Tab-separated table of C-alpha atoms in Angstrom:
chain	number	residue	atom	x	y	z
A	1	GLN	CA	86.944	95.772	151.930
A	2	VAL	CA	83.514	94.220	152.365
A	3	GLN	CA	80.836	95.760	150.182
A	4	LEU	CA	77.227	94.888	149.555
A	5	VAL	CA	75.642	97.197	147.008
A	6	GLU	CA	71.903	97.069	146.454
A	7	SER	CA	70.107	98.340	143.388
A	8	GLY	CA	66.704	98.164	141.751
A	9	GLY	CA	64.611	100.174	144.169
A	10	GLY	CA	62.187	102.833	143.007
A	11	VAL	CA	58.596	104.041	142.971
A	12	VAL	CA	55.942	101.617	141.734
A	13	HIS	CA	52.150	101.394	141.785
A	14	PRO	CA	50.338	98.862	143.972
A	15	GLY	CA	50.155	95.459	142.319
A	16	MET	CA	53.314	95.953	140.295
A	17	SER	CA	56.597	94.042	140.455
A	18	LEU	CA	60.201	94.981	141.136
A	19	ARG	CA	63.484	93.084	141.286
A	20	LEU	CA	66.189	94.072	143.732
A	21	SER	CA	69.821	93.084	143.272
A	22	CYS	CA	72.758	93.048	145.643
A	23	GLU	CA	76.317	92.701	144.407
A	24	ALA	CA	78.863	91.515	146.938
A	25	SER	CA	82.603	92.069	147.031
A	26	GLY	CA	85.297	91.480	149.611
A	27	ILE	CA	83.637	88.373	151.036
A	28	PRO	CA	83.592	84.675	150.006
A	29	PHE	CA	80.032	85.109	148.743
A	30	ASN	CA	79.436	81.405	148.144
A	31	SER	CA	80.143	80.724	151.835
A	32	TYR	CA	77.637	83.267	153.137
A	33	GLY	CA	73.999	82.827	153.937
A	34	MET	CA	72.225	85.900	152.609
A	35	HIS	CA	69.163	87.776	153.791
A	36	TRP	CA	66.921	90.679	152.947
A	37	VAL	CA	65.818	92.894	155.827
A	38	ARG	CA	63.572	95.910	155.439
A	39	GLN	CA	62.874	99.052	157.410
A	40	ALA	CA	59.866	101.267	156.818
A	41	PRO	CA	60.512	105.008	157.335
A	42	GLY	CA	60.896	105.732	161.038
A	43	LYS	CA	60.224	102.095	161.979
A	44	GLY	CA	62.179	99.077	163.169
A	45	LEU	CA	63.920	96.243	161.370
A	46	GLU	CA	61.908	93.472	159.729
A	47	TRP	CA	63.406	90.290	158.324
A	48	VAL	CA	62.068	89.421	154.871
A	49	ALA	CA	63.802	86.354	153.440
A	50	ALA	CA	66.905	84.173	153.607
A	51	ILE	CA	68.808	81.845	151.323
A	52	TRP	CA	71.504	79.368	152.210
A	53	HIS	CA	74.997	79.706	150.754
A	54	ASP	CA	74.341	76.942	148.211
A	55	GLU	CA	70.716	77.934	147.510
A	56	SER	CA	69.565	74.615	149.000
A	57	LYS	CA	67.150	76.272	151.407
A	58	LYS	CA	65.041	79.414	151.313
A	59	TYR	CA	62.939	80.979	154.037
A	60	TYR	CA	60.360	83.750	153.952
A	61	ALA	CA	58.447	85.944	156.364
A	62	ASP	CA	54.734	85.143	156.299
A	63	PHE	CA	53.857	88.580	154.970
A	64	VAL	CA	55.850	88.040	151.735
A	65	ARG	CA	55.498	84.312	151.160
A	66	GLY	CA	54.002	83.695	147.736
A	67	ARG	CA	54.743	87.252	146.570
A	68	PHE	CA	58.537	87.548	146.943
A	69	THR	CA	61.254	85.162	145.734
A	70	ILE	CA	64.843	85.201	146.940
A	71	SER	CA	67.600	83.820	144.731
A	72	ARG	CA	71.327	84.126	144.167
A	73	ASP	CA	73.953	83.669	141.487
A	74	ASN	CA	77.204	82.675	143.132
A	75	SER	CA	79.077	83.002	139.841
A	76	ARG	CA	78.148	86.685	139.817
A	77	ASN	CA	78.363	87.250	143.618
A	78	THR	CA	74.837	88.586	143.417
A	79	LEU	CA	71.693	88.217	145.524
A	80	TYR	CA	68.209	88.947	144.212
A	81	LEU	CA	64.743	89.638	145.539
A	82	GLN	CA	61.902	89.379	143.049
A	83	MET	CA	58.914	91.218	144.467
A	84	SER	CA	55.420	90.986	142.989
A	85	SER	CA	51.916	92.109	143.974
A	86	LEU	CA	53.485	95.004	145.847
A	87	ARG	CA	51.459	96.824	148.502
A	88	GLY	CA	51.829	100.121	150.300
A	89	ALA	CA	52.966	98.221	153.399
A	90	ASP	CA	55.991	96.979	151.406
A	91	SER	CA	57.367	100.528	151.182
A	92	ALA	CA	60.712	100.471	152.981
A	93	ILE	CA	64.470	100.530	152.695
A	94	TYR	CA	65.538	97.014	151.715
A	95	TYR	CA	68.897	95.934	153.078
A	96	CYS	CA	70.976	93.100	151.705
A	97	VAL	CA	72.663	91.296	154.601
A	98	GLY	CA	75.393	88.678	154.756
A	99	ALA	CA	75.585	86.068	157.499
A	100	PHE	CA	78.703	83.925	157.735
A	101	GLY	CA	77.979	82.624	161.226
A	102	ASP	CA	74.175	82.853	161.411
A	103	TYR	CA	74.313	86.399	162.805
A	104	PHE	CA	74.206	89.362	160.399
A	105	ASP	CA	77.779	90.518	160.056
A	106	CYS	CA	77.638	92.665	156.932
A	107	TRP	CA	74.962	95.049	155.680
A	108	GLY	CA	74.516	97.001	152.489
A	109	GLN	CA	73.468	100.651	152.457
A	110	GLY	CA	69.971	99.721	151.332
A	111	THR	CA	67.696	100.561	148.430
A	112	MET	CA	64.400	102.394	148.846
A	113	VAL	CA	61.167	100.884	147.564
A	114	THR	CA	58.073	103.080	147.502
A	115	VAL	CA	54.694	101.630	146.582
A	116	SER	CA	52.195	104.374	145.902
A	117	SER	CA	49.325	105.122	143.583
B	1	ASP	CA	57.323	83.116	166.092
B	2	ILE	CA	59.756	84.284	168.775
B	3	VAL	CA	58.796	87.722	170.069
B	4	MET	CA	61.640	89.989	171.160
B	5	THR	CA	60.785	92.769	173.598
B	6	GLN	CA	63.272	95.485	174.474
B	7	SER	CA	63.173	97.841	177.412
B	8	PRO	CA	63.172	100.725	177.680
B	9	ASP	CA	61.988	102.161	174.354
B	10	SER	CA	64.210	105.183	174.924
B	11	LEU	CA	66.958	106.039	177.328
B	12	ALA	CA	68.865	109.213	178.218
B	13	VAL	CA	72.228	108.805	179.933
B	14	SER	CA	74.918	111.310	180.859
B	15	LEU	CA	78.287	111.152	179.135
B	16	GLY	CA	80.602	108.768	180.972
B	17	GLU	CA	77.741	106.989	182.701
B	18	ARG	CA	76.530	103.438	182.214
B	19	ALA	CA	73.722	102.605	179.790
B	20	THR	CA	71.792	99.352	180.048
B	21	ILE	CA	69.326	97.972	177.524
B	22	ASN	CA	67.312	94.836	178.156
B	23	CYS	CA	65.918	92.302	175.727
B	24	LYS	CA	63.499	89.498	176.539
B	25	ALA	CA	62.698	86.597	174.224
B	26	SER	CA	59.357	84.769	174.294
B	27	GLN	CA	61.227	81.446	174.333
B	28	SER	CA	64.713	80.225	175.091
B	29	LEU	CA	67.447	81.127	172.597
B	30	LEU	CA	69.880	78.630	174.107
B	31	TYR	CA	70.666	75.761	171.756
B	32	SER	CA	71.508	72.799	173.966
B	33	SER	CA	73.757	70.986	171.468
B	34	ASN	CA	76.367	73.764	171.399
B	35	ASN	CA	75.414	75.741	174.538
B	36	LYS	CA	75.149	78.961	172.527
B	37	ASN	CA	72.551	81.697	172.816
B	38	TYR	CA	71.372	82.768	169.351
B	39	LEU	CA	71.131	86.459	170.228
B	40	ALA	CA	72.794	89.459	168.581
B	41	TRP	CA	72.865	93.212	169.177
B	42	TYR	CA	73.051	95.886	166.482
B	43	GLN	CA	73.653	99.635	166.523
B	44	GLN	CA	71.997	101.883	163.960
B	45	ASN	CA	73.139	105.461	163.526
B	46	PRO	CA	70.825	107.937	161.759
B	47	GLY	CA	70.710	107.386	158.009
B	48	GLN	CA	72.968	104.342	158.223
B	49	PRO	CA	72.408	100.585	158.071
B	50	PRO	CA	72.678	98.640	161.308
B	51	GLN	CA	76.085	97.390	162.433
B	52	LEU	CA	76.770	94.210	164.344
B	53	LEU	CA	77.983	94.822	167.898
B	54	ILE	CA	77.563	91.539	169.762
B	55	TYR	CA	76.761	87.955	168.716
B	56	TRP	CA	76.249	84.692	170.622
B	57	ALA	CA	74.857	87.043	173.313
B	58	SER	CA	78.282	88.082	174.601
B	59	THR	CA	80.932	87.949	171.843
B	60	ARG	CA	82.031	91.389	170.735
B	61	GLU	CA	82.423	91.877	166.979
B	62	SER	CA	85.916	92.800	165.799
B	63	GLY	CA	86.520	96.549	166.074
B	64	VAL	CA	83.733	97.185	168.570
B	65	PRO	CA	84.983	99.169	171.593
B	66	ASP	CA	85.259	97.181	174.801
B	67	ARG	CA	82.870	99.541	176.599
B	68	PHE	CA	80.139	97.504	174.848
B	69	SER	CA	79.298	94.188	176.473
B	70	GLY	CA	76.520	91.662	176.219
B	71	SER	CA	75.238	89.266	178.844
B	72	GLY	CA	72.364	86.958	179.613
B	73	SER	CA	71.097	83.540	178.657
B	74	GLU	CA	67.969	81.694	177.540
B	75	THR	CA	65.311	84.425	177.509
B	76	ASP	CA	66.844	87.457	179.220
B	77	PHE	CA	69.671	89.496	177.766
B	78	THR	CA	71.388	92.821	178.402
B	79	LEU	CA	73.520	95.212	176.386
B	80	THR	CA	75.696	97.427	178.547
B	81	ILE	CA	77.706	100.468	177.550
B	82	SER	CA	80.050	101.009	180.472
B	83	SER	CA	80.900	104.666	179.860
B	84	LEU	CA	78.699	106.468	177.351
B	85	GLN	CA	80.429	108.411	174.601
B	86	ALA	CA	78.811	110.962	172.295
B	87	GLU	CA	79.206	108.653	169.292
B	88	ASP	CA	77.081	105.987	171.020
B	89	VAL	CA	73.889	107.978	170.386
B	90	ALA	CA	71.938	105.572	168.182
B	91	VAL	CA	69.112	103.075	168.096
B	92	TYR	CA	69.976	99.613	169.387
B	93	TYR	CA	68.239	96.387	168.342
B	94	CYS	CA	68.420	92.882	169.700
B	95	GLN	CA	67.783	89.998	167.305
B	96	GLN	CA	67.206	86.278	167.649
B	97	TYR	CA	68.609	83.996	164.974
B	98	TYR	CA	67.578	80.790	166.742
B	99	SER	CA	64.759	80.085	164.308
B	100	THR	CA	62.950	81.538	161.349
B	101	PRO	CA	61.273	83.895	161.112
B	102	ILE	CA	64.248	85.813	162.424
B	103	THR	CA	62.929	88.562	164.653
B	104	PHE	CA	64.170	91.840	166.088
B	105	GLY	CA	63.254	93.821	169.144
B	106	GLN	CA	61.432	97.081	168.541
B	107	GLY	CA	64.590	99.110	169.178
B	108	THR	CA	65.850	101.326	171.983
B	109	ARG	CA	66.768	104.938	171.260
B	110	LEU	CA	69.770	106.051	173.299
B	111	GLU	CA	70.362	109.758	173.840
B	112	ILE	CA	72.625	111.989	175.888
B	113	LYS	CA	71.139	113.467	179.046
């Protein structure tokens, strides 16, 4: 059974940092490209960042470049998102997503990040 | 960036009737080297993460009922539900994975009339 389980969300003040984790099971993690996608309350889906299966390439949305860092540990089947200089506009559910064939074929349940003073 | 525009924003269809959602890309999603359209459709039920329905514009994901179909090429795409069931009430998103940044349509809310 495919499972992606995110953790690390919470309530933080503007300017603070947070690290999200996503542990994968039931998939050949080291063969999957991995992504983070976020969704603000009541809003649509917004792609945040991607990392290739072997960590050779990383891509970021313009609105997080320089503030967020995506990484992975294939030995631990785990994906990370280090977020710094957080803003109110970063408040959202953050989904961990696996992509075996470029499209997004498995999604975690998400972890909520709230940035508020 | 490739802009994805869905229409309509919301749609009400009677049970058993056909539902059609359109998606237009600001540039072609057809990759000439493999003749594939880099377009996917997702369904999101309330309080749940999205689920993949269709990829490569017209390939149904395993386990997805055959009343769901995708069509189109280059910049114009359609998701069709041939006979609406109560469990199809959801928000539907198209997505391009042709290039980064990966982008989604704004979503279409489908309801029962």
